[in-house]
Structure formats: structure tokens, C-alpha cells
Short mmCIF file of C-alpha atoms and ligand atoms in Angstrom, two decimals:
data_model
loop_
_atom_site.label_atom_id
_atom_site.label_comp_id
_atom_site.label_asym_id
_atom_site.label_seq_id
_atom_site.Cartn_x
_atom_site.Cartn_y
_atom_site.Cartn_z
CA UNK A 27 38.11 -34.92 8.63
CA UNK A 28 41.61 -35.88 6.61
CA UNK A 29 41.97 -36.39 2.78
CA UNK A 30 41.68 -40.90 3.56
CA UNK A 31 38.13 -40.68 5.53
CA UNK A 32 34.97 -40.62 2.95
CA UNK A 33 32.95 -37.65 2.87
CA UNK A 34 29.41 -38.02 5.32
CA UNK A 35 26.19 -38.42 3.94
CA UNK A 36 24.70 -35.38 3.86
CA UNK A 37 20.84 -36.38 4.42
CA UNK A 38 18.46 -33.77 2.26
CA UNK A 39 18.30 -29.75 3.27
CA UNK A 40 15.68 -29.63 5.18
CA UNK A 41 11.97 -28.01 4.08
CA UNK A 42 10.78 -24.71 4.37
CA UNK A 43 7.14 -25.12 5.36
CA UNK A 44 4.64 -25.10 3.26
CA UNK A 45 3.24 -21.52 3.03
CA UNK A 46 6.97 -20.41 2.22
CA UNK A 47 6.92 -23.66 -0.21
CA UNK A 48 4.24 -22.21 -1.64
CA UNK A 49 5.39 -18.62 -2.27
CA UNK A 50 7.85 -19.09 -4.32
CA UNK A 51 9.84 -16.84 -7.01
CA UNK A 52 8.21 -14.48 -9.22
CA UNK A 53 9.22 -13.48 -12.77
CA UNK A 54 8.00 -10.08 -12.32
CA UNK A 55 10.75 -8.56 -10.03
CA UNK A 56 13.45 -11.29 -11.67
CA UNK A 57 12.15 -9.01 -14.70
CA UNK A 58 12.45 -5.53 -12.32
CA UNK A 59 15.37 -6.09 -10.76
CA UNK A 60 16.64 -4.10 -13.83
CA UNK A 61 14.65 -1.15 -13.67
CA UNK A 62 17.51 -0.61 -10.65
CA UNK A 63 20.06 0.97 -13.83
CA UNK A 64 19.33 4.72 -13.54
CA UNK A 65 19.32 4.97 -16.50
CA UNK A 66 15.82 3.48 -17.07
CA UNK A 67 13.20 5.54 -16.64
CA UNK A 68 10.83 3.76 -13.65
CA UNK A 69 7.45 4.39 -13.71
CA UNK A 70 7.22 0.74 -11.39
CA UNK A 71 8.05 1.79 -8.30
CA UNK A 72 6.12 3.00 -6.08
CA UNK A 73 8.70 5.28 -4.54
CA UNK A 74 7.96 8.40 -3.20
CA UNK A 75 9.45 11.09 -4.45
CA UNK A 76 13.10 11.45 -2.66
CA UNK A 77 13.56 15.47 -2.89
CA UNK A 78 9.94 15.85 -1.45
CA UNK A 79 11.23 14.40 2.01
CA UNK A 80 11.48 17.12 4.46
CA UNK A 81 15.09 15.69 5.66
CA UNK A 82 16.11 18.84 7.07
CA UNK A 83 12.93 19.00 9.41
CA UNK A 84 13.64 14.86 10.21
CA UNK A 85 17.10 15.12 11.23
CA UNK A 86 16.29 18.37 13.42
CA UNK A 87 13.59 16.06 15.00
CA UNK A 88 16.21 13.24 15.05
CA UNK A 89 18.49 15.81 16.95
CA UNK A 90 16.53 17.39 19.00
CA UNK A 91 15.60 13.71 20.47
CA UNK A 92 19.18 12.68 21.25
CA UNK A 93 20.35 15.95 22.90
CA UNK A 94 17.35 16.22 25.26
CA UNK A 95 16.18 12.28 25.44
CA UNK A 96 18.61 9.39 24.55
CA UNK A 97 18.48 7.01 26.66
CA UNK A 98 14.57 7.11 26.29
CA UNK A 99 15.76 6.72 22.37
CA UNK A 100 17.98 4.26 22.18
CA UNK A 101 15.58 1.93 25.53
CA UNK A 102 13.53 -0.32 24.74
CA UNK A 103 10.14 0.47 24.70
CA UNK A 104 5.87 -0.74 24.84
CA UNK A 105 5.02 -3.20 21.73
CA UNK A 106 1.66 -0.63 21.76
CA UNK A 107 3.73 2.38 20.86
CA UNK A 108 5.41 5.32 22.12
CA UNK A 109 2.83 7.75 23.80
CA UNK A 110 3.99 11.08 22.60
CA UNK A 111 3.72 9.62 18.59
CA UNK A 112 -0.18 7.96 20.09
CA UNK A 113 -1.13 11.18 20.79
CA UNK A 114 -0.58 12.86 18.27
CA UNK A 115 -1.33 10.51 15.42
CA UNK A 116 -5.36 9.65 17.37
CA UNK A 117 -5.52 14.16 17.53
CA UNK A 118 -4.72 14.28 13.68
CA UNK A 119 -7.34 11.08 13.15
CA UNK A 120 -9.85 12.71 15.47
CA UNK A 121 -9.27 16.12 13.64
CA UNK A 122 -9.53 14.00 10.32
CA UNK A 123 -13.87 12.96 12.07
CA UNK A 124 -12.73 9.52 13.47
CA UNK A 125 -13.03 10.85 17.38
CA UNK A 126 -9.70 8.98 18.50
CA UNK A 127 -8.09 8.21 21.80
CA UNK A 128 -4.07 7.64 21.73
CA UNK A 129 -5.13 4.20 23.02
CA UNK A 130 -7.16 3.10 19.80
CA UNK A 131 -3.70 3.23 18.51
CA UNK A 132 -1.06 0.78 18.24
CA UNK A 133 2.06 1.36 16.39
CA UNK A 134 3.24 -0.71 13.55
CA UNK A 135 6.33 -1.29 12.01
CA UNK A 136 5.21 0.14 8.63
CA UNK A 137 1.31 0.02 7.54
CA UNK A 138 2.34 -3.24 5.75
CA UNK A 139 3.14 -5.01 9.17
CA UNK A 140 0.00 -4.15 10.38
CA UNK A 141 -1.35 -6.98 7.18
CA UNK A 142 0.81 -9.34 8.89
CA UNK A 143 -0.59 -8.85 12.68
CA UNK A 144 -3.93 -8.41 11.38
CA UNK A 145 -3.76 -12.01 9.41
CA UNK A 146 -2.74 -13.69 12.52
CA UNK A 147 -5.11 -12.09 15.13
CA UNK A 148 -8.53 -12.86 12.24
CA UNK A 149 -7.18 -15.74 10.09
CA UNK A 150 -7.54 -19.63 10.27
CA UNK A 151 -5.79 -21.54 7.72
CA UNK A 152 -8.64 -21.52 4.78
CA UNK A 153 -10.15 -18.60 5.82
CA UNK A 154 -11.88 -16.87 2.95
CA UNK A 155 -10.59 -13.58 2.63
CA UNK A 156 -12.12 -10.83 0.36
CA UNK A 157 -10.34 -8.47 -1.72
CA UNK A 158 -10.93 -5.72 -4.12
CA UNK A 159 -9.75 -6.54 -7.92
CA UNK A 160 -6.92 -5.52 -8.80
CA UNK A 161 -5.39 -5.24 -5.28
CA UNK A 162 -2.70 -4.47 -3.21
CA UNK A 163 0.27 -6.93 -3.72
CA UNK A 164 1.83 -7.11 -0.92
CA UNK A 165 -1.65 -7.32 0.80
CA UNK A 166 -2.13 -10.63 -1.18
CA UNK A 167 1.33 -11.76 -0.15
CA UNK A 168 0.05 -10.81 3.53
CA UNK A 169 -3.06 -13.68 3.61
CA UNK A 170 -1.65 -16.07 1.67
CA UNK A 171 1.29 -16.47 3.51
CA UNK A 172 -1.78 -16.80 6.40
CA UNK A 173 -3.25 -19.80 4.93
CA UNK A 174 -6.73 -17.51 3.19
CA UNK A 175 -8.20 -18.11 0.57
CA UNK A 176 -8.41 -14.80 -1.19
CA UNK A 177 -11.36 -13.88 -3.11
CA UNK A 178 -12.30 -10.41 -5.49
CA UNK A 179 -15.25 -8.69 -4.69
CA UNK A 180 -16.56 -8.15 -8.39
CA UNK A 181 -16.61 -4.48 -8.93
CA UNK A 182 -16.49 -1.68 -11.57
CA UNK A 183 -14.85 1.92 -12.16
CA UNK A 184 -15.61 2.97 -9.12
CA UNK A 185 -14.26 0.82 -6.62
CA UNK A 186 -16.37 -2.93 -4.75
CA UNK A 187 -19.97 -3.29 -4.72
CA UNK A 188 -21.96 -3.22 -2.41
CA UNK A 189 -24.46 -5.27 -3.51
CA UNK A 190 -21.64 -8.01 -4.60
CA UNK A 191 -19.88 -7.66 -1.35
CA UNK A 192 -23.61 -8.82 0.11
CA UNK A 193 -23.83 -11.58 -2.10
CA UNK A 194 -20.55 -12.81 -1.28
CA UNK A 195 -20.15 -12.81 2.55
CA UNK A 196 -23.87 -14.78 2.33
CA UNK A 197 -22.15 -16.88 0.15
CA UNK A 198 -18.76 -17.12 1.41
CA UNK A 199 -18.92 -16.21 4.99
CA UNK A 200 -15.36 -14.68 5.63
CA UNK A 201 -12.78 -13.80 8.12
CA UNK A 202 -12.30 -10.34 6.82
CA UNK A 203 -12.66 -7.83 3.93
CA UNK A 204 -9.44 -5.82 3.10
CA UNK A 205 -10.06 -2.48 1.00
CA UNK A 206 -8.22 0.53 -0.18
CA UNK A 207 -10.67 3.12 -0.70
CA UNK A 208 -8.99 6.32 -1.51
CA UNK A 209 -6.63 6.45 -4.34
CA UNK A 210 -6.02 2.53 -4.93
CA UNK A 211 -3.22 0.82 -4.87
CA UNK A 212 -3.23 -0.31 -8.26
CA UNK A 213 -5.66 1.72 -9.57
CA UNK A 214 -5.96 5.39 -7.87
CA UNK A 215 -9.06 4.86 -7.52
CA UNK A 216 -11.64 5.47 -4.47
CA UNK A 217 -14.61 4.31 -3.48
CA UNK A 218 -17.88 6.96 -2.78
CA UNK A 219 -18.81 8.04 -0.09
CA UNK A 220 -22.07 6.34 -1.05
CA UNK A 221 -20.47 2.91 -0.94
CA UNK A 222 -18.79 3.60 1.95
CA UNK A 223 -21.68 3.92 3.41
CA UNK A 224 -23.04 0.65 2.33
CA UNK A 225 -19.80 -1.17 2.71
CA UNK A 226 -20.50 -0.19 7.04
CA UNK A 227 -24.38 -1.15 6.52
CA UNK A 228 -23.31 -4.75 4.50
CA UNK A 229 -20.28 -5.51 7.75
CA UNK A 230 -23.05 -4.27 10.28
CA UNK A 231 -26.01 -6.09 9.48
CA UNK A 232 -24.00 -9.60 8.08
CA UNK A 233 -21.04 -9.69 10.79
CA UNK A 234 -17.88 -8.99 8.95
CA UNK A 235 -14.11 -7.26 9.95
CA UNK A 236 -13.11 -4.34 7.54
CA UNK A 237 -9.62 -3.81 7.42
CA UNK A 238 -9.12 -0.23 5.84
CA UNK A 239 -6.21 0.70 4.42
CA UNK A 240 -5.56 4.51 4.16
CA UNK A 241 -1.72 4.86 3.06
CA UNK A 242 -2.92 7.32 0.29
CA UNK A 243 -5.41 10.04 1.49
CA UNK A 244 -3.24 12.46 2.30
CA UNK A 245 -2.26 13.44 -0.81
CA UNK A 246 -5.21 15.00 -2.51
CA UNK A 247 -5.03 16.92 -5.47
CA UNK A 248 -8.41 18.03 -6.03
CA UNK A 249 -12.08 16.80 -5.44
CA UNK A 250 -13.36 16.66 -1.54
CA UNK A 251 -12.17 13.99 0.77
CA UNK A 252 -14.57 11.29 1.47
CA UNK A 253 -15.16 10.06 4.97
CA UNK A 254 -13.06 6.65 6.31
CA UNK A 255 -15.49 3.97 6.20
CA UNK A 256 -14.31 2.91 10.03
CA UNK A 257 -16.08 6.77 10.04
CA UNK A 258 -19.64 5.08 9.19
CA UNK A 259 -22.00 3.85 12.11
CA UNK A 260 -22.42 0.27 12.54
CA UNK A 261 -18.87 -0.33 11.53
CA UNK A 262 -16.95 1.31 14.29
CA UNK A 263 -16.70 -2.11 15.78
CA UNK A 264 -15.59 -4.05 13.01
CA UNK A 265 -13.95 -1.84 11.03
CA UNK A 266 -10.03 -1.28 11.49
CA UNK A 267 -8.40 1.57 9.92
CA UNK A 268 -4.50 1.20 9.42
CA UNK A 269 -2.02 4.64 8.95
CA UNK A 270 1.30 5.10 7.46
CA UNK A 271 3.97 8.16 8.19
CA UNK A 272 5.50 6.41 4.69
CA UNK A 273 3.25 8.15 1.55
CA UNK A 274 4.09 12.06 4.20
CA UNK A 275 6.85 12.29 5.49
CA UNK A 276 9.45 8.96 4.85
CA UNK A 277 9.16 5.42 3.79
CA UNK A 278 12.43 4.57 5.60
CA UNK A 279 10.90 5.97 8.98
CA UNK A 280 9.09 2.23 8.71
CA UNK A 281 6.35 4.50 11.01
CA UNK A 282 2.04 2.86 10.67
CA UNK A 283 -0.53 2.59 12.53
CA UNK A 284 -3.84 0.67 13.61
CA UNK A 285 -6.97 1.74 15.13
CA UNK A 286 -9.20 -1.20 16.72
CA UNK A 287 -11.42 -2.27 18.89
CA UNK A 288 -9.51 -3.22 22.03
CA UNK A 289 -9.92 -7.25 21.99
CA UNK A 290 -8.35 -6.33 18.09
CA UNK A 291 -6.15 -4.26 19.09
CA UNK A 292 -4.39 -6.57 22.30
CA UNK A 293 -4.39 -9.85 20.02
CA UNK A 294 -2.52 -7.31 17.42
CA UNK A 295 -0.48 -6.61 20.42
CA UNK A 296 0.71 -10.01 20.98
CA UNK A 297 1.68 -11.50 18.31
CA UNK A 298 3.43 -7.84 17.29
CA UNK A 299 5.82 -8.42 20.58
CA UNK A 300 5.98 -11.96 18.75
CA UNK A 301 7.03 -10.17 15.59
CA UNK A 302 9.51 -7.38 16.77
CA UNK A 303 8.55 -6.36 19.85
CA UNK A 304 7.87 -2.98 18.91
CA UNK A 305 9.10 -0.42 16.42
CA UNK A 306 12.03 1.65 16.89
CA UNK A 307 12.09 4.34 19.89
CA UNK A 308 13.66 6.46 18.10
CA UNK A 309 11.42 6.89 15.07
CA UNK A 310 9.05 6.86 17.37
CA UNK A 311 9.67 9.49 18.75
CA UNK A 312 11.63 11.73 16.04
CA UNK A 313 8.51 11.47 14.10
CA UNK A 314 6.59 12.35 17.38
CA UNK A 315 8.58 15.51 17.83
CA UNK A 316 8.69 16.39 13.73
CA UNK A 317 4.86 16.31 14.23
CA UNK A 318 4.77 18.50 17.45
CA UNK A 319 7.77 21.31 15.60
CA UNK A 320 6.61 21.16 12.20
CA UNK A 321 3.53 21.31 10.22
CA UNK A 322 3.11 18.38 8.54
CA UNK A 323 -0.15 19.53 6.70
CA UNK A 324 1.51 22.17 4.72
CA UNK A 325 4.29 19.25 3.86
CA UNK A 326 2.05 17.91 2.91
CA UNK A 327 0.26 19.89 0.89
CA UNK A 328 3.34 21.37 -0.57
CA UNK A 329 3.90 17.39 -1.95
CA UNK A 330 0.54 17.17 -3.21
CA UNK A 331 0.64 20.14 -5.58
CA UNK A 332 4.17 18.38 -6.85
CA UNK A 333 2.54 15.01 -7.21
CA UNK A 334 -0.79 16.51 -8.90
CA UNK A 335 1.26 18.42 -10.84
CA UNK A 336 3.28 14.71 -12.61
CA UNK A 337 -0.20 13.35 -12.81
CA UNK A 338 -1.10 15.92 -15.23
CA UNK A 339 1.57 14.93 -17.28
CA UNK A 340 0.78 11.51 -16.96
CA UNK A 341 -2.99 12.06 -17.97
CA UNK A 342 -0.84 14.28 -20.66
CA UNK A 343 1.75 11.59 -22.35
CA UNK A 344 -0.67 8.77 -21.97
CA UNK A 345 -3.05 9.46 -25.32
CA UNK A 346 -0.16 8.68 -27.82
CA UNK A 347 2.02 6.30 -25.67
CA UNK A 348 -1.07 3.62 -25.40
CA UNK A 349 -1.93 1.88 -28.22
CA UNK A 350 -6.07 3.27 -29.62
CA UNK A 351 -8.54 1.63 -27.63
CA UNK A 352 -6.74 1.92 -24.21
CA UNK A 353 -8.06 3.22 -21.09
CA UNK A 354 -7.25 4.77 -17.06
CA UNK A 355 -7.86 5.82 -14.07
CA UNK A 356 -7.82 9.81 -13.28
CA UNK A 357 -6.57 9.42 -9.91
CA UNK A 358 -7.74 12.87 -7.65
CA UNK A 359 -4.86 11.78 -5.74
CA UNK A 360 -2.36 8.98 -4.30
CA UNK A 361 0.06 7.97 -7.00
CA UNK A 362 -0.61 5.40 -9.12
CA UNK A 363 -2.47 5.18 -12.06
CA UNK A 364 -4.53 1.92 -13.56
CA UNK A 365 -4.13 1.63 -17.73
CA UNK A 366 -5.62 -1.36 -19.87
CA UNK A 367 -4.49 -2.10 -23.00
CA UNK A 368 -7.06 -3.32 -25.71
CA UNK A 369 -6.99 -7.76 -26.00
CA UNK A 370 -4.80 -9.17 -27.65
CA UNK A 371 -1.79 -7.08 -25.19
CA UNK A 372 0.01 -9.04 -22.58
CA UNK A 373 1.86 -6.37 -20.47
CA UNK A 374 3.72 -9.40 -18.67
CA UNK A 375 4.61 -10.36 -21.76
CA UNK A 376 5.88 -6.87 -23.34
CA UNK A 377 8.12 -6.24 -19.96
CA UNK A 378 10.99 -7.72 -21.64
CA UNK A 379 10.88 -5.91 -24.57
CA UNK A 380 9.77 -2.30 -22.77
CA UNK A 381 12.29 -2.32 -20.33
CA UNK A 382 14.83 -2.42 -22.89
CA UNK A 383 13.58 0.81 -24.28
CA UNK A 384 15.02 2.05 -20.81
CA UNK A 385 11.85 2.40 -19.01
CA UNK A 386 9.27 0.03 -16.82
CA UNK A 387 6.00 -0.06 -15.78
CA UNK A 388 3.98 -3.55 -13.49
CA UNK A 389 2.36 -5.73 -15.61
CA UNK A 390 -1.45 -5.57 -14.06
CA UNK A 391 -1.93 -9.80 -13.46
CA UNK A 392 0.27 -10.55 -10.25
CA UNK A 393 -2.83 -7.98 -9.18
CA UNK A 394 -5.73 -9.96 -9.66
CA UNK A 395 -6.38 -13.00 -6.64
CA UNK A 396 -8.01 -14.80 -10.27
CA UNK A 397 -8.76 -14.41 -13.61
CA UNK A 398 -5.91 -12.03 -14.23
CA UNK A 399 -5.74 -9.08 -16.70
CA UNK A 400 -2.90 -9.50 -18.36
CA UNK A 401 -4.14 -6.45 -20.78
CA UNK A 402 -3.93 -4.11 -17.90
CA UNK A 403 -0.39 -1.98 -15.89
CA UNK A 404 0.38 -0.02 -13.07
CA UNK A 405 2.14 2.75 -13.61
CA UNK A 406 3.98 4.85 -10.71
CA UNK A 407 3.71 8.91 -11.87
CA UNK A 408 5.01 10.52 -8.40
CA UNK A 409 8.57 9.72 -8.45
CA UNK A 410 9.76 11.29 -11.42
CA UNK A 411 9.48 14.85 -12.82
CA UNK A 412 7.23 15.94 -15.64
CA UNK A 413 9.64 16.35 -18.63
CA UNK A 414 11.04 12.41 -17.09
CA UNK A 415 7.72 11.74 -17.31
CA UNK A 416 6.71 13.01 -20.73
CA UNK A 417 10.95 11.14 -21.97
CA UNK A 418 9.71 7.92 -20.18
CA UNK A 419 6.16 7.87 -22.05
CA UNK A 420 7.61 8.32 -24.81
CA UNK A 421 10.18 5.36 -24.42
CA UNK A 422 7.06 3.00 -23.26
CA UNK A 423 5.02 4.39 -26.48
CA UNK A 424 7.82 3.39 -28.72
CA UNK A 425 8.46 -0.11 -26.66
CA UNK A 426 5.18 -0.90 -26.90
CA UNK A 427 4.75 -0.57 -30.34
CA UNK A 428 8.17 -2.46 -31.73
CA UNK A 429 6.92 -5.65 -29.59
CA UNK A 430 3.60 -4.74 -30.57
CA UNK A 431 0.83 -7.26 -29.30
CA UNK A 432 2.50 -10.81 -28.64
C1 PLP B 11 -2.23 -0.17 -0.20
C2 PLP B 11 -0.98 0.07 0.94
N1 PLP B 11 -0.34 -0.44 2.27
C3 PLP B 11 0.14 -0.71 2.52
C4 PLP B 11 1.62 0.19 2.17
C5 PLP B 11 2.24 -0.38 2.86
O1 PLP B 11 3.40 0.76 3.01
P1 PLP B 11 4.08 1.35 4.67
O2 PLP B 11 4.17 -0.29 5.08
O3 PLP B 11 5.28 1.68 4.32
O4 PLP B 11 2.76 2.32 5.76
C6 PLP B 11 1.40 0.45 0.94
C7 PLP B 11 2.54 0.25 0.64
O5 PLP B 11 3.06 1.05 -0.72
C8 PLP B 11 0.61 -0.11 0.68
O6 PLP B 11 0.78 0.85 -0.98
#
């Protein structure tokens, strides 16, 4: 084009798909972007403590893989996953009371990918998905992107109510129930054994897929392990169990898995092929090597001991930090606790003012599929040391007092 030629008339920018337009931006995300400042004590992040990663052990596993099987490590792999990793994960699952063979598993790129694959395999646009209230945010996103209608199952401080679930399943005919029964994100709650049995019974009687997401279950600081829903009679052929190495090894590996009945697993494998062909071979082989050469359970016990002390530090500082009348959960493991301030506190409105005190939390409202409880917040207690947690809570207390009831 020369200077004398008129500029071409451009058609408007082509549009995004409706599901992408509907997702839009997030004001909370914009505020929390500020928390990347190093001086901010960030209870918002949900990040495992980096100083506890077994970086030396993981590096050793990568070195061994590159020394011994470099061609394999750098080559394409099967969609289902590397046999050595599937075998190790199946053995871990079986050792925890759920008979599992390598063929029962599909390796995924983090358990987050499993949610997308399941949404593709199980959901028609307009289908209903039942979730807990509040619910893991990125699961809400995955289901919404698939065009699902997300409905919360009523519950209480112990988690979802199986009777309410039964009534909702009868009324809504949902495609699936999504649940994080152990140390839930965002509340830290654990669904008691009797309720798990009742949920399995509802699924068996009414015909319902259960997606049981368990990235935190191994991070227990006290109390007894509660069996998976997937292990209950009647639930076996309709429960998908999701696992992840993110919280017990390192999230940067992006290694998760799903355990599902054959037909659904095959559908997920086809969806995965379309998404990324397979999870990085080198990461899978290094993780398999790590599991063969190191005692992951011993590592997890060390991590859990540190996290338990950090939880205690947060529990100790909360009474002085939060206004009178606040309540909070007391998780037996995992990474999060959930606090509720008295009405009319609005944690979304308060966040910008509190962040000016160099501390951050996640407001509770976005974790709700409907009827957001604006007085709630999620606090992650594992990323900082007990001293930093104490200081962060002092700042939170000052921030809440300064910016008060909005
Ligand atoms: C409940 C739950 N599910 C799934 C994930 C995704 O984990 P990843 O993809 O790292 O395995 C997370 C991460 O925070 C989570 O909290």
C-alpha cells in the first residue's frame, strides 16, 4: 500500500464463541495480580510450599531418565500414559484400599485436565452438573465452558447432604456430581464416611456419575483416613476418581490421573488425544523413576508435619485477626481453611483495601455456583512459615478493622 492509496476498510474483528464470551474477565483476579509483589503475604495463592519440594530427588530422577532412556524420554508416547507410571500409580491406589490395575488409569496433564476431559466426555450443552457449595473454582470454569448448568447441592459444615442430593438428582436429572470429599478446596472440609456411603448409594440407585476429585487426601495432619466414595459398593461402575502429584510432589510436573470404568476412560482418552496427544513423556518417566527410587510416603509425612504446624499457626492467629462473630473451619489436612465474617462484611469489597496492607485472601463469592456468600474467604495456610502467617494475620486484622464493614 502506498501513501496515496486509501486504507482498506476492515471488517469487525471476528467474534469469539459464545462460551468464551460468557466466561469474561474476573475483577478478583485483577486485584490478586497485585499480590505478586514480594512484600505481600499471600494467603490467596494455593501454592504448595516450594522449599519442601524434593528438588534434588526429582532432579536425580530426571538425570537417570536422560542417562538411561533419552530417546524414549524425548519421544511421543501413548495417550493413556507411560506404563511404568501407570503401574506405580495403580499400586499406590490399590494399597489405599481400591483395587486398581494400570489399565484402569489414564494419565492426565494435572487433574485439571481430567476435569476438561470429563466435561467433554459426559456433558451435553445445557446438562446439569451438581457441585458442592462452595466449589473448586476451576471446576466451575470447566463445567461452565462445556455449557453445563451448575447447581449446588445443599450441605452443612460437614459437606454435602446426601438427602438433599437424592432430592436434587430426582428433580434435576443431572449428568454428574462433582465432589472433593477430602480436605475440600476451598473449605478444607472432609465428608464423613457415612455420608460417602450414602452418596454412593444415591448414585447406585438413581444412576449418576460421581467425579471424586482427591488432590489433597494424602496431606493428612491428624485423624483417620476416610475411604474414597469410589470404594463403596454400587459406586464402582459410576465413579471417576481423580488423583494428582501436584500437592505431594510438585505442581510444575503437571501430572495427574483419572481412574474410570473402561467405556468412559476410552472416551476421555479420545478427548485427551484431541487436547494434547499425551502428557509429557519425560515428566511421566521421571515421576515413575522417582516413585521407584524414593519413598514418596515418607516425603509426604514430612510435608504434612510442616503443613500441620502452619495450620496451627493460622488457627492460633485467627481469633485476633477476624472480627467478633466470625467462624472458620478446622481442617484435618490439605491446604485451605474457610472463614465467614459476620454480616454485613463483604470480602470482595474489602479486598482492595486489605491488599494495601500487604496481605491477601481469596473472597468466597466466586466459589459459589449461585447465591454467593459474600462474607466468606479462603485462606491458604501452607505457603508461609508460622512467623509469616502470624504477621500476615496481624496485617489482615488491621486491614479488616481499617476498612471495616462496607
Ligand atoms: C480440587 C482441585 N482439583 C484439581 C486441581 C488441579 O490440580 P492439578 O491440575 O495441579 O493436578 C486443584 C488445584 O488446586 C484442586 O484444588
